[in-house]
Coordinates of C-alpha atoms and ligand atoms in Angstrom, one line a residue:
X91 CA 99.1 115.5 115.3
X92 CA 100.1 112.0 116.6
X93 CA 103.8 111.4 116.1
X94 CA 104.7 107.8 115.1
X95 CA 107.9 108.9 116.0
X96 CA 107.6 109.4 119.5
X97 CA 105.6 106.5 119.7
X98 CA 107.9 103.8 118.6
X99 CA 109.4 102.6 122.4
X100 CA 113.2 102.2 122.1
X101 CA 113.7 99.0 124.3
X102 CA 117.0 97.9 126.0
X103 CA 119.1 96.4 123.3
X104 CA 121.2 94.1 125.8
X105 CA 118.0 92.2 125.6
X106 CA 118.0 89.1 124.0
X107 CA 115.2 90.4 122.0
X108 CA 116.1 89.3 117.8
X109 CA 113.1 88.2 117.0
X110 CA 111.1 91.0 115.9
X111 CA 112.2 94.4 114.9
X112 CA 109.1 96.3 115.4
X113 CA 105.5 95.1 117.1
X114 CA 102.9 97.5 116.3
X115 CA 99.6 97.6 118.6
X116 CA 96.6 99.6 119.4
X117 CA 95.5 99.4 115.7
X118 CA 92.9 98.9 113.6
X119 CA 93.9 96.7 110.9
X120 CA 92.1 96.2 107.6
X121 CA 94.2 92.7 105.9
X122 CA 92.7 92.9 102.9
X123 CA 93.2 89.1 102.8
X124 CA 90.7 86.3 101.3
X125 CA 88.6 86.5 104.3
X126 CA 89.1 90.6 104.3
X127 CA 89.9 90.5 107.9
X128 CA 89.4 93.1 110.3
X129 CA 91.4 93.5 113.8
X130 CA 90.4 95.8 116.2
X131 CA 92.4 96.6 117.9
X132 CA 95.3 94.2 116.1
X133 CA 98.8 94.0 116.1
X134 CA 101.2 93.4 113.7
X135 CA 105.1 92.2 113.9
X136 CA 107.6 92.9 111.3
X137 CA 111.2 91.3 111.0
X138 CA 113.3 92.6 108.4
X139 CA 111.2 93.6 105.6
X140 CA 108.7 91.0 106.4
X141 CA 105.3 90.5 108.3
X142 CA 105.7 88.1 110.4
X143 CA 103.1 88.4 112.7
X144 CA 99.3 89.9 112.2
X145 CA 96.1 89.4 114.4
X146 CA 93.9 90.8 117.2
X147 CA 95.7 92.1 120.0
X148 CA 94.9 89.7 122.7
X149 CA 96.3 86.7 120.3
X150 CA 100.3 88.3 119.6
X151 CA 100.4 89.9 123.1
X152 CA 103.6 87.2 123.9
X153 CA 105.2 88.9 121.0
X154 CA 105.4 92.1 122.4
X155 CA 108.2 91.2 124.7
X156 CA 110.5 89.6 121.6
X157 CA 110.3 93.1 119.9
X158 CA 113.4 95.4 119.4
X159 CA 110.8 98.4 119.1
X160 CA 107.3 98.7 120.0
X161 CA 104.9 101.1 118.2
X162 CA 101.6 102.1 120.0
X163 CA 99.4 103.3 116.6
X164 CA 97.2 105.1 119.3
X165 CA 93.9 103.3 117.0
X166 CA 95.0 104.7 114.2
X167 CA 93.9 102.5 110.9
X168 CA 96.9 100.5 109.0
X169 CA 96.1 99.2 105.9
X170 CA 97.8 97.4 102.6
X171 CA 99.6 100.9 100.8
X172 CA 97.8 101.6 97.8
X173 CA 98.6 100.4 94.3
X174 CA 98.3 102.6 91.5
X175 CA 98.4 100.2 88.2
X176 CA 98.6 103.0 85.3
X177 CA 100.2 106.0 85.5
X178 CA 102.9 108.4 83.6
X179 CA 105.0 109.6 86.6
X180 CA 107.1 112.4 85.2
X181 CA 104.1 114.3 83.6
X182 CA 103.7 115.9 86.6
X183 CA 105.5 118.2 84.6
X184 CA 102.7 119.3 82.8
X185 CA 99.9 119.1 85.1
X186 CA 97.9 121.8 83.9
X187 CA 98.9 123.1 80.8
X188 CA 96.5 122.2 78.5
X189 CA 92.9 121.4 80.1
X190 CA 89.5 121.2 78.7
X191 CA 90.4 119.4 75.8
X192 CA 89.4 116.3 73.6
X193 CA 92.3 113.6 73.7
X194 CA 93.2 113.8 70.6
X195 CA 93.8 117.9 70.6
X196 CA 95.5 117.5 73.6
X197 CA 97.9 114.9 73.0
X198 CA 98.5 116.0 69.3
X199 CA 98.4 119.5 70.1
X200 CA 99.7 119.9 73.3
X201 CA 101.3 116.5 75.0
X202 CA 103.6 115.2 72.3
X203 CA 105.6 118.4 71.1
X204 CA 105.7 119.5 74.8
X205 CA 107.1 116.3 75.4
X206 CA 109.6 116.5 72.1
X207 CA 111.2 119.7 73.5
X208 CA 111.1 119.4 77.2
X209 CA 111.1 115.4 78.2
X210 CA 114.8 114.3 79.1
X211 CA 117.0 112.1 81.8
X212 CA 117.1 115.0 84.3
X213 CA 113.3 116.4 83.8
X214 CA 111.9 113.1 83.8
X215 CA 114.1 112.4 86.9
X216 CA 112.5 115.3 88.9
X217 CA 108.8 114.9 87.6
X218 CA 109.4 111.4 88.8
X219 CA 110.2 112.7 92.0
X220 CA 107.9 115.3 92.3
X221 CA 105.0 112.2 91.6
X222 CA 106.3 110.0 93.9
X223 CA 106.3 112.7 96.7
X224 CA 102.5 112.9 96.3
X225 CA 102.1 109.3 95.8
X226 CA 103.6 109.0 99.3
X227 CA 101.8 112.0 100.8
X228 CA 98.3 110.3 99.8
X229 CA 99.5 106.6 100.5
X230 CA 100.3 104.9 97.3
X231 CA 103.1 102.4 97.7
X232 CA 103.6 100.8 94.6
X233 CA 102.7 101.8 91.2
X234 CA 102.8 100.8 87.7
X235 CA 104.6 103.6 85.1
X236 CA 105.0 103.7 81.7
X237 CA 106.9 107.0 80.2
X238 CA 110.2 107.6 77.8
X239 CA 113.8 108.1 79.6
X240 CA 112.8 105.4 81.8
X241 CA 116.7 105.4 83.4
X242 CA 115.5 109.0 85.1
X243 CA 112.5 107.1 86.4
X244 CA 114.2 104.2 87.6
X245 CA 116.8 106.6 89.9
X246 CA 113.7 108.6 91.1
X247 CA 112.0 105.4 92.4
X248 CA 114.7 104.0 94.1
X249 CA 115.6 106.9 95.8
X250 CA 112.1 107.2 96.7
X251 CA 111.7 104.4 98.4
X252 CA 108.6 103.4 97.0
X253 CA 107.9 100.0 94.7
X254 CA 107.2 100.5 90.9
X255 CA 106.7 98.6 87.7
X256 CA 108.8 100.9 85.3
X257 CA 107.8 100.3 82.1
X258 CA 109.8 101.9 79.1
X259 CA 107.6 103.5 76.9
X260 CA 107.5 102.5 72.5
X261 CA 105.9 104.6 69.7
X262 CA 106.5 105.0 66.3
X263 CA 107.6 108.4 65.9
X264 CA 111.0 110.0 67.1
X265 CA 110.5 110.0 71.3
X266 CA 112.9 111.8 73.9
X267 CA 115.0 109.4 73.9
X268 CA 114.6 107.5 70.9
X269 CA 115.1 110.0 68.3
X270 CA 115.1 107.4 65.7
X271 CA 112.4 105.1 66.1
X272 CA 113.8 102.6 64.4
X273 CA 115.9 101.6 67.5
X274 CA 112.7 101.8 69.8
X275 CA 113.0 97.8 70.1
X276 CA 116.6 97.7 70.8
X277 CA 116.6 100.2 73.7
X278 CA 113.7 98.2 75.1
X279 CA 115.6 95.0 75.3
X280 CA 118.6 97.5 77.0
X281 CA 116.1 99.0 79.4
X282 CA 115.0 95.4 80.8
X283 CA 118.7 94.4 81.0
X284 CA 119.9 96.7 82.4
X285 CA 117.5 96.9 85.8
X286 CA 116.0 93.6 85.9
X287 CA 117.5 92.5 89.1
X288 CA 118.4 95.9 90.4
X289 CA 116.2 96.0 93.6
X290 CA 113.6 94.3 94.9
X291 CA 111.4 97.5 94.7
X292 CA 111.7 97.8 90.9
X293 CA 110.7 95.8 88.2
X294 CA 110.9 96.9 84.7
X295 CA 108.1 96.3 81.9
X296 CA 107.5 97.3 78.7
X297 CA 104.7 99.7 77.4
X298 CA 103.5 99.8 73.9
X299 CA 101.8 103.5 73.8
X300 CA 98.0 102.2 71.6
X301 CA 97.1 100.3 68.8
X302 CA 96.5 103.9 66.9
X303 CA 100.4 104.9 67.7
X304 CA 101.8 101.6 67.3
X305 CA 102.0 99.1 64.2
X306 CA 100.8 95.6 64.2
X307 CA 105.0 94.9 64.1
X308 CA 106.0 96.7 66.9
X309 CA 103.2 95.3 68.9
X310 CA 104.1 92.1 68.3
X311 CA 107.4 92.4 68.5
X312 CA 107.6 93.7 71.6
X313 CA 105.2 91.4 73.3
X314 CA 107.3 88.6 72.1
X315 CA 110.1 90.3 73.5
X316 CA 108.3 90.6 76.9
X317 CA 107.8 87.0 77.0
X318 CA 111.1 86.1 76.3
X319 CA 112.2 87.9 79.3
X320 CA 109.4 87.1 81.5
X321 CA 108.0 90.9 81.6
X322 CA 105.1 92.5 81.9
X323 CA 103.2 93.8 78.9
X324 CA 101.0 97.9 78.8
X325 CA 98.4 99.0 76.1
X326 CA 96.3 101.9 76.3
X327 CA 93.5 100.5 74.1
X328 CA 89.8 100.6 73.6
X329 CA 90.0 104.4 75.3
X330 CA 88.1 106.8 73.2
X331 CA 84.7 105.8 70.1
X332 CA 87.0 107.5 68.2
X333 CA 89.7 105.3 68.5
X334 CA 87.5 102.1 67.9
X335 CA 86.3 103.8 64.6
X336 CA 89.9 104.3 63.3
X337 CA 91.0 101.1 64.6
X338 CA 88.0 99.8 62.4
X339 CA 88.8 101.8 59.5
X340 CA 92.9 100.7 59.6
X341 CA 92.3 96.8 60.5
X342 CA 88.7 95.9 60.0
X343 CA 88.7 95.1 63.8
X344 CA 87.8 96.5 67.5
X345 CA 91.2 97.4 69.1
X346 CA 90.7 94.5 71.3
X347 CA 89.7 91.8 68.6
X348 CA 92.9 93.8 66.8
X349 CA 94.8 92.6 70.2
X350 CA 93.7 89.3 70.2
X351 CA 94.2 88.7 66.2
X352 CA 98.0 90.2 67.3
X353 CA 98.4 87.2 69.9
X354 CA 99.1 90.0 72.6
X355 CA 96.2 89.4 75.2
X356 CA 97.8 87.3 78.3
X357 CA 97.9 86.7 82.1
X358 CA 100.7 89.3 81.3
X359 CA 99.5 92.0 79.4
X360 CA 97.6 95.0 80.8
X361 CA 95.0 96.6 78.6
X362 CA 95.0 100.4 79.9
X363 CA 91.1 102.3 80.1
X364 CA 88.7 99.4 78.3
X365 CA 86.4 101.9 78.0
X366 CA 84.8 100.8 74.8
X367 CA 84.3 97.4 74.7
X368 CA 81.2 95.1 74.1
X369 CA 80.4 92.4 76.0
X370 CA 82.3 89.8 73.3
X371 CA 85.6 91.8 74.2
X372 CA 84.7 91.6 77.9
X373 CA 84.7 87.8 77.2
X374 CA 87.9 87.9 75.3
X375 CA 89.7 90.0 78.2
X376 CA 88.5 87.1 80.9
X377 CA 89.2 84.2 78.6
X378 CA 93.0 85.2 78.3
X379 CA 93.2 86.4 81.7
X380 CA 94.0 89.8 80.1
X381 CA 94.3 92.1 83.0
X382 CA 92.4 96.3 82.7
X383 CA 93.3 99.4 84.4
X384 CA 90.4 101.6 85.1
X385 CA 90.9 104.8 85.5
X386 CA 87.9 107.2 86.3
X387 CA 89.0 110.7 86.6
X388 CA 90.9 110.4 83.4
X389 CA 88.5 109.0 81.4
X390 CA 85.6 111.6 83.0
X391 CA 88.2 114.4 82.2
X392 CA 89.0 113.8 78.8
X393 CA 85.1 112.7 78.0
X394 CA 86.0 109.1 76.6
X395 CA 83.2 107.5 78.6
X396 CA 82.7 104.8 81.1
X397 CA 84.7 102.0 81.5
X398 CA 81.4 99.0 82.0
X399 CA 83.9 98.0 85.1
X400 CA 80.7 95.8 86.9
X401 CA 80.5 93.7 83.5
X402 CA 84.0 92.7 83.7
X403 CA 84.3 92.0 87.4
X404 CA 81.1 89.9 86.6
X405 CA 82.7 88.0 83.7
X406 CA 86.1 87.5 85.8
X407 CA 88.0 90.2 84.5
X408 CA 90.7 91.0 87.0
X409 CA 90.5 95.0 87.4
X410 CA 93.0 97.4 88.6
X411 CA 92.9 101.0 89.7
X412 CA 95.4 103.8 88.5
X413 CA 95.0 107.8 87.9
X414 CA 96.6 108.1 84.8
X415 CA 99.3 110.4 84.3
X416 CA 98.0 113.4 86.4
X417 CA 98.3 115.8 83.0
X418 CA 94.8 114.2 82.7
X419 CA 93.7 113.7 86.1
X420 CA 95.2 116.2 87.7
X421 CA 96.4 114.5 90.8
X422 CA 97.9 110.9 92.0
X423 CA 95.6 110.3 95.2
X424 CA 93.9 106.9 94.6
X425 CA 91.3 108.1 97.7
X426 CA 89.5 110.1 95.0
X427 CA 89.9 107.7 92.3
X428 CA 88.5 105.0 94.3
X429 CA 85.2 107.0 95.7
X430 CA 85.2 107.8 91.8
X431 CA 85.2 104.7 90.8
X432 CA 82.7 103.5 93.2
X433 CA 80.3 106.3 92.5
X434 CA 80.6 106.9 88.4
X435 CA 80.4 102.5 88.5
X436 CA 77.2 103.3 90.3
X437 CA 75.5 106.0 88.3
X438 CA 76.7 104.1 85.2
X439 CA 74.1 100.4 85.7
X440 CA 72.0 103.3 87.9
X441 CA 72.4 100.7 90.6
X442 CA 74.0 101.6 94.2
X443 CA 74.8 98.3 95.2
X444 CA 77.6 97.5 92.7
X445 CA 80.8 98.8 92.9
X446 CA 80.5 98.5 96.8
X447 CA 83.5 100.0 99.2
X448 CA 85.0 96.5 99.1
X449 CA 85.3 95.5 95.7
X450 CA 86.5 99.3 95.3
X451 CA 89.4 98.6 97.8
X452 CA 90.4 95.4 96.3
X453 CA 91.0 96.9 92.8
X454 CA 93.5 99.6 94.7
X455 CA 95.1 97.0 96.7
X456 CA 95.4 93.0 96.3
X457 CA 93.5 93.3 92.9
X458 CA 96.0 96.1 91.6
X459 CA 98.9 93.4 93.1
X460 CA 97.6 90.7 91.1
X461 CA 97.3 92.7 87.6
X462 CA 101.2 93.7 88.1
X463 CA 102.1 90.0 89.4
X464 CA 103.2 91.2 93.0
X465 CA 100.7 89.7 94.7
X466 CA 102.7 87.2 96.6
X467 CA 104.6 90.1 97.7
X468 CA 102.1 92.8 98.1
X469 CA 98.4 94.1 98.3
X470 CA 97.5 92.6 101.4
X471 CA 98.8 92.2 105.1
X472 CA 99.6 88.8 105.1
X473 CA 102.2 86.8 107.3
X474 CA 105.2 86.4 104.9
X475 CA 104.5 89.8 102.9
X476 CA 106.2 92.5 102.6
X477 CA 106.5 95.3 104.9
X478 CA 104.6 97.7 102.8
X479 CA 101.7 99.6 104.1
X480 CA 100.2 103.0 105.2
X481 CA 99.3 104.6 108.7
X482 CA 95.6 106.5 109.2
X483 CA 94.6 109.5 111.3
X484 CA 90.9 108.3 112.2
X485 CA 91.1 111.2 114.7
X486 CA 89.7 113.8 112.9
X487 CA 85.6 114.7 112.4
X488 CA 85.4 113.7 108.6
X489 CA 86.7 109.9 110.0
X490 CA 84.0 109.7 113.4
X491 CA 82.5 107.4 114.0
X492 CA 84.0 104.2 112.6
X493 CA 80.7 101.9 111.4
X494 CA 82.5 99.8 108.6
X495 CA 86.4 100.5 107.6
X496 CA 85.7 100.0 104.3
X497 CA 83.2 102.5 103.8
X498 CA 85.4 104.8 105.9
X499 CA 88.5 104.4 103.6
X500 CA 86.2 104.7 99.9
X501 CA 84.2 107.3 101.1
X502 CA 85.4 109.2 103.8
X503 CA 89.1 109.5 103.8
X504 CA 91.2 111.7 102.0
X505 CA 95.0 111.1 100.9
X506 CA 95.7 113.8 103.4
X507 CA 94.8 111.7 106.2
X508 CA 97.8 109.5 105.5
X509 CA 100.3 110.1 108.1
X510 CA 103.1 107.8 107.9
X511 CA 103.9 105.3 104.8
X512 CA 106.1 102.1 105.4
X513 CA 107.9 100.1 101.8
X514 CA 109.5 96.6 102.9
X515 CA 109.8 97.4 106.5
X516 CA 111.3 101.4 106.0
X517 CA 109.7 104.1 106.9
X518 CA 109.3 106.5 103.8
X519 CA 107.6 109.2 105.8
X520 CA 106.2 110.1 108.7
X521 CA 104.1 112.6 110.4
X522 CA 103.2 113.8 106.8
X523 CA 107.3 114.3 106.1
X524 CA 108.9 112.4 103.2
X525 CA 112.3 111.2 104.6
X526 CA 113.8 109.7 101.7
X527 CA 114.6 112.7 99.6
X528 CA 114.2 116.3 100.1
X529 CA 110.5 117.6 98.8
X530 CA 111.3 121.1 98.8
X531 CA 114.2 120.8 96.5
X532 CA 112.0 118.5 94.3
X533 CA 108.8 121.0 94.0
X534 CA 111.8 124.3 93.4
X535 CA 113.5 122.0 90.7
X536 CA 109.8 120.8 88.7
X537 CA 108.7 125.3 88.9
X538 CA 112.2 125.8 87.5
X539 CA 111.4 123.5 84.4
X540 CA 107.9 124.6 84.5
X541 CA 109.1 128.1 83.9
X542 CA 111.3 127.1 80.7
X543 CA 108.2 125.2 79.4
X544 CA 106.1 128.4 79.6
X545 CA 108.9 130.5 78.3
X546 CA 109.7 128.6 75.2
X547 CA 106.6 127.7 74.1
Ligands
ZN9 ZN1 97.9 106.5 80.3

């Protein structure tokens, strides 16, 4: 195992050497910018939290001397960390306690009075941890949540490290948290006071649960909240045939023509699965700019179809990856959601062309930054971007040789292969070992719960 460690070159500090903090060389470097650049080998110079430098080798070799630390990546791959756009964080919790199961069994049966008796600030606050632990470990960076005791969630990120959208989550039914949901609107307009501005790292957002959970009213209400404060906006909708029948049978409508009637579809809404949707919806979706997260493994899993992902790419829907919370999935590594996506997009038009490693690594990186609105900070590596971005092992059998990087990331690597994960110029781990918190604690603490949850049931 290469240690990035031992390969970062302290230099003499007496040196007038302020530019640049750390010059990293020997690398092959997939940008993910508009031209999808490829450097090989590149370099890359960070100062502060920033990119400040990024190229082929031969072109930033004058750098190298204006660096505090040098980092030889040995031709190890660095690449844009990973962007999960829908997930529910804290249900690691209960990641394999009820599978093989239609959605609506599961989350009536199961999901919701497991989450009644067992979801509070301090479970929450270690689920969260426990998720962003494997988030790290398989190179995610930033990701987009939407749970209940979103306070819990919001001190798990930040001690984390990573970057996250935290979105507080609104039914209409008493929710940890919310016993009385009549005040599920006021604590949402305390949740985005209370952390807008807190970090850099962390925004928060709001997350209506599904048209089928939530009125027309609280819909509306808190989109129109959300756009008062400039926040973003999460629907699951359109998941399951079932759902568009009793969307139907309630409002006459599809659940997205139900959105659209609501005024809810915008550049900063986020319609969750779009599995079910015709190609009139599709053309809804693109003409407000409405953003979708696609998420395979979840939707295989629970049976609710195909999202028709190569139809809305075609029609200018703006696409994003995310794994769902991994009760349904079970895990957080976007490596095997995106060779999922590619392949299932593939069988699905019974074409192999579409859904091609590219467009597959867009939607986890700069596409999943520009359906949460970070992509002037994020998604690619870009001079003036943040620091944020993830360190490959192509030394290993599965990852020789190296034809095309993209096909090698999609299809070949595994979150495993991660071995060191940088947010806004920090290293969060290294040589596979989180350093912002302590994992074993974190994986003790989520059995302990785990063990009450089996116990009481
Ligand atoms: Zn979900």
């Amino acid at each position: 195992v290469l240690s990035v460690a031992n390969k970062i070159e302290e230099i003499d500090l007496t040196m007038p050497r302020n530019k640049i903090d750390l010059f990293i060389k020997n690398c092959l470097i997939i940008t993910m910018n508009p031209g999808m650049e490829i450097f090989r080998p590149g370099a890359l110079a960070i100062q502060g939290d920033t990119i400040v430098a990024v190229g082929p080798e031969q072109e930033l070799q004058a750098l190298e001397a204006e660096a505090r630390k040098i980092m030889d990546a040995q031709g190890g791959a660095i690449l844009p960390g990973l962007i999960n756009v829908h997930t529910h964080a804290a249900m690691t919790l209960f990641r394999g306690l009820a599978d093989d199961l239609p959605l609506k069994t599961w989350l009536e049966e199961f999901i919701f009075p497991a989450e009644a008796r067992f979801v509070n600030p301090d479970s929450v606050y270690w689920g969260t941890l426990l998720a962003c632990a494997e988030m790290i470990l398989s190179g995610t960076t930033t990701f987009a949540d939407g749970y209940f005791c979103l306070d819990g969630v919001v001190k798990a990120v930040d001690r984390s490290g990573l970057r996250g959208l935290l979105c507080q989550g609104v039914v209409d039914f008493p929710a940890p948290g919310i016993p009385d949901p009549a005040q599920n609107i006021l604590e949402v307009e305390r949740f985005i006071e209370k952390w807008c501005g807190f970090s850099s790292r962390i925004e928060p957002g709001i997350f209506c649960h599904s048209p089928y959970i939530c009125s027309p009213d609280t819909i509306r209400t808190v989109k129109e909240i959300c756009r008062r404060k400039n926040v973003s906006f999460f629907i699951h909708a359109a998941e399951t045939q079932e759902e568009r029948s009793l969307i139907r049978t309630r409002y006459g409508k599809t659940p997205i023509h139900h959105l659209a009637n609501l005024q809810v579809l915008d550049d900063q809404t986020l319609v969750v699965h779009a599995v079910h949707v015709d190609s009139e919806e599709i053309e809804i979706l693109a003409r407000t700019r409405t953003a979708v997260a696609h998420c395979p493994e979840s939707n295989m899993k629970l049976a609710s179809g195909i999202a028709p992902v190569v139809e809305m790419l075609n029609q200018g829907v703006l696409v994003g990856l995310g794994t769902d919370g991994c009760a349904s999935n079970n895990d957080l590594d976007l490596f095997q959601e995106m060779d999922t996506a590619a392949k299932l997009g593939k069988v699905r038009t019974m074409d192999p062309t579409v859904m091609n490693a590219r467009t597959v690594l867009r939607m986890a990186t700069i596409d999943g930054a520009r359906v949460l609105g970070l992509d002037k900070e994020v998604g690619s590596l870009e001079v003036g971007k943040k620091a944020d971005m993830i360190f490959l092992d192509l030394n290993q059998p599965h990852l020789v040789p190296c034809y095309d990087p993209f096909s090698l990331i999609v299809y070949s690597a595994r979150g495993s292969d991660v071995q060191a994960v940088m947010v806004e110029g920090r290293m969060v781990m290294e040589n596979r070992k989180i350093l912002t918190f302590d994992m074993e604690e974190v994986m003790d603490r989520v059995r302990r719960i785990s063990g009450e949850i089996v116990s009481r049931k």
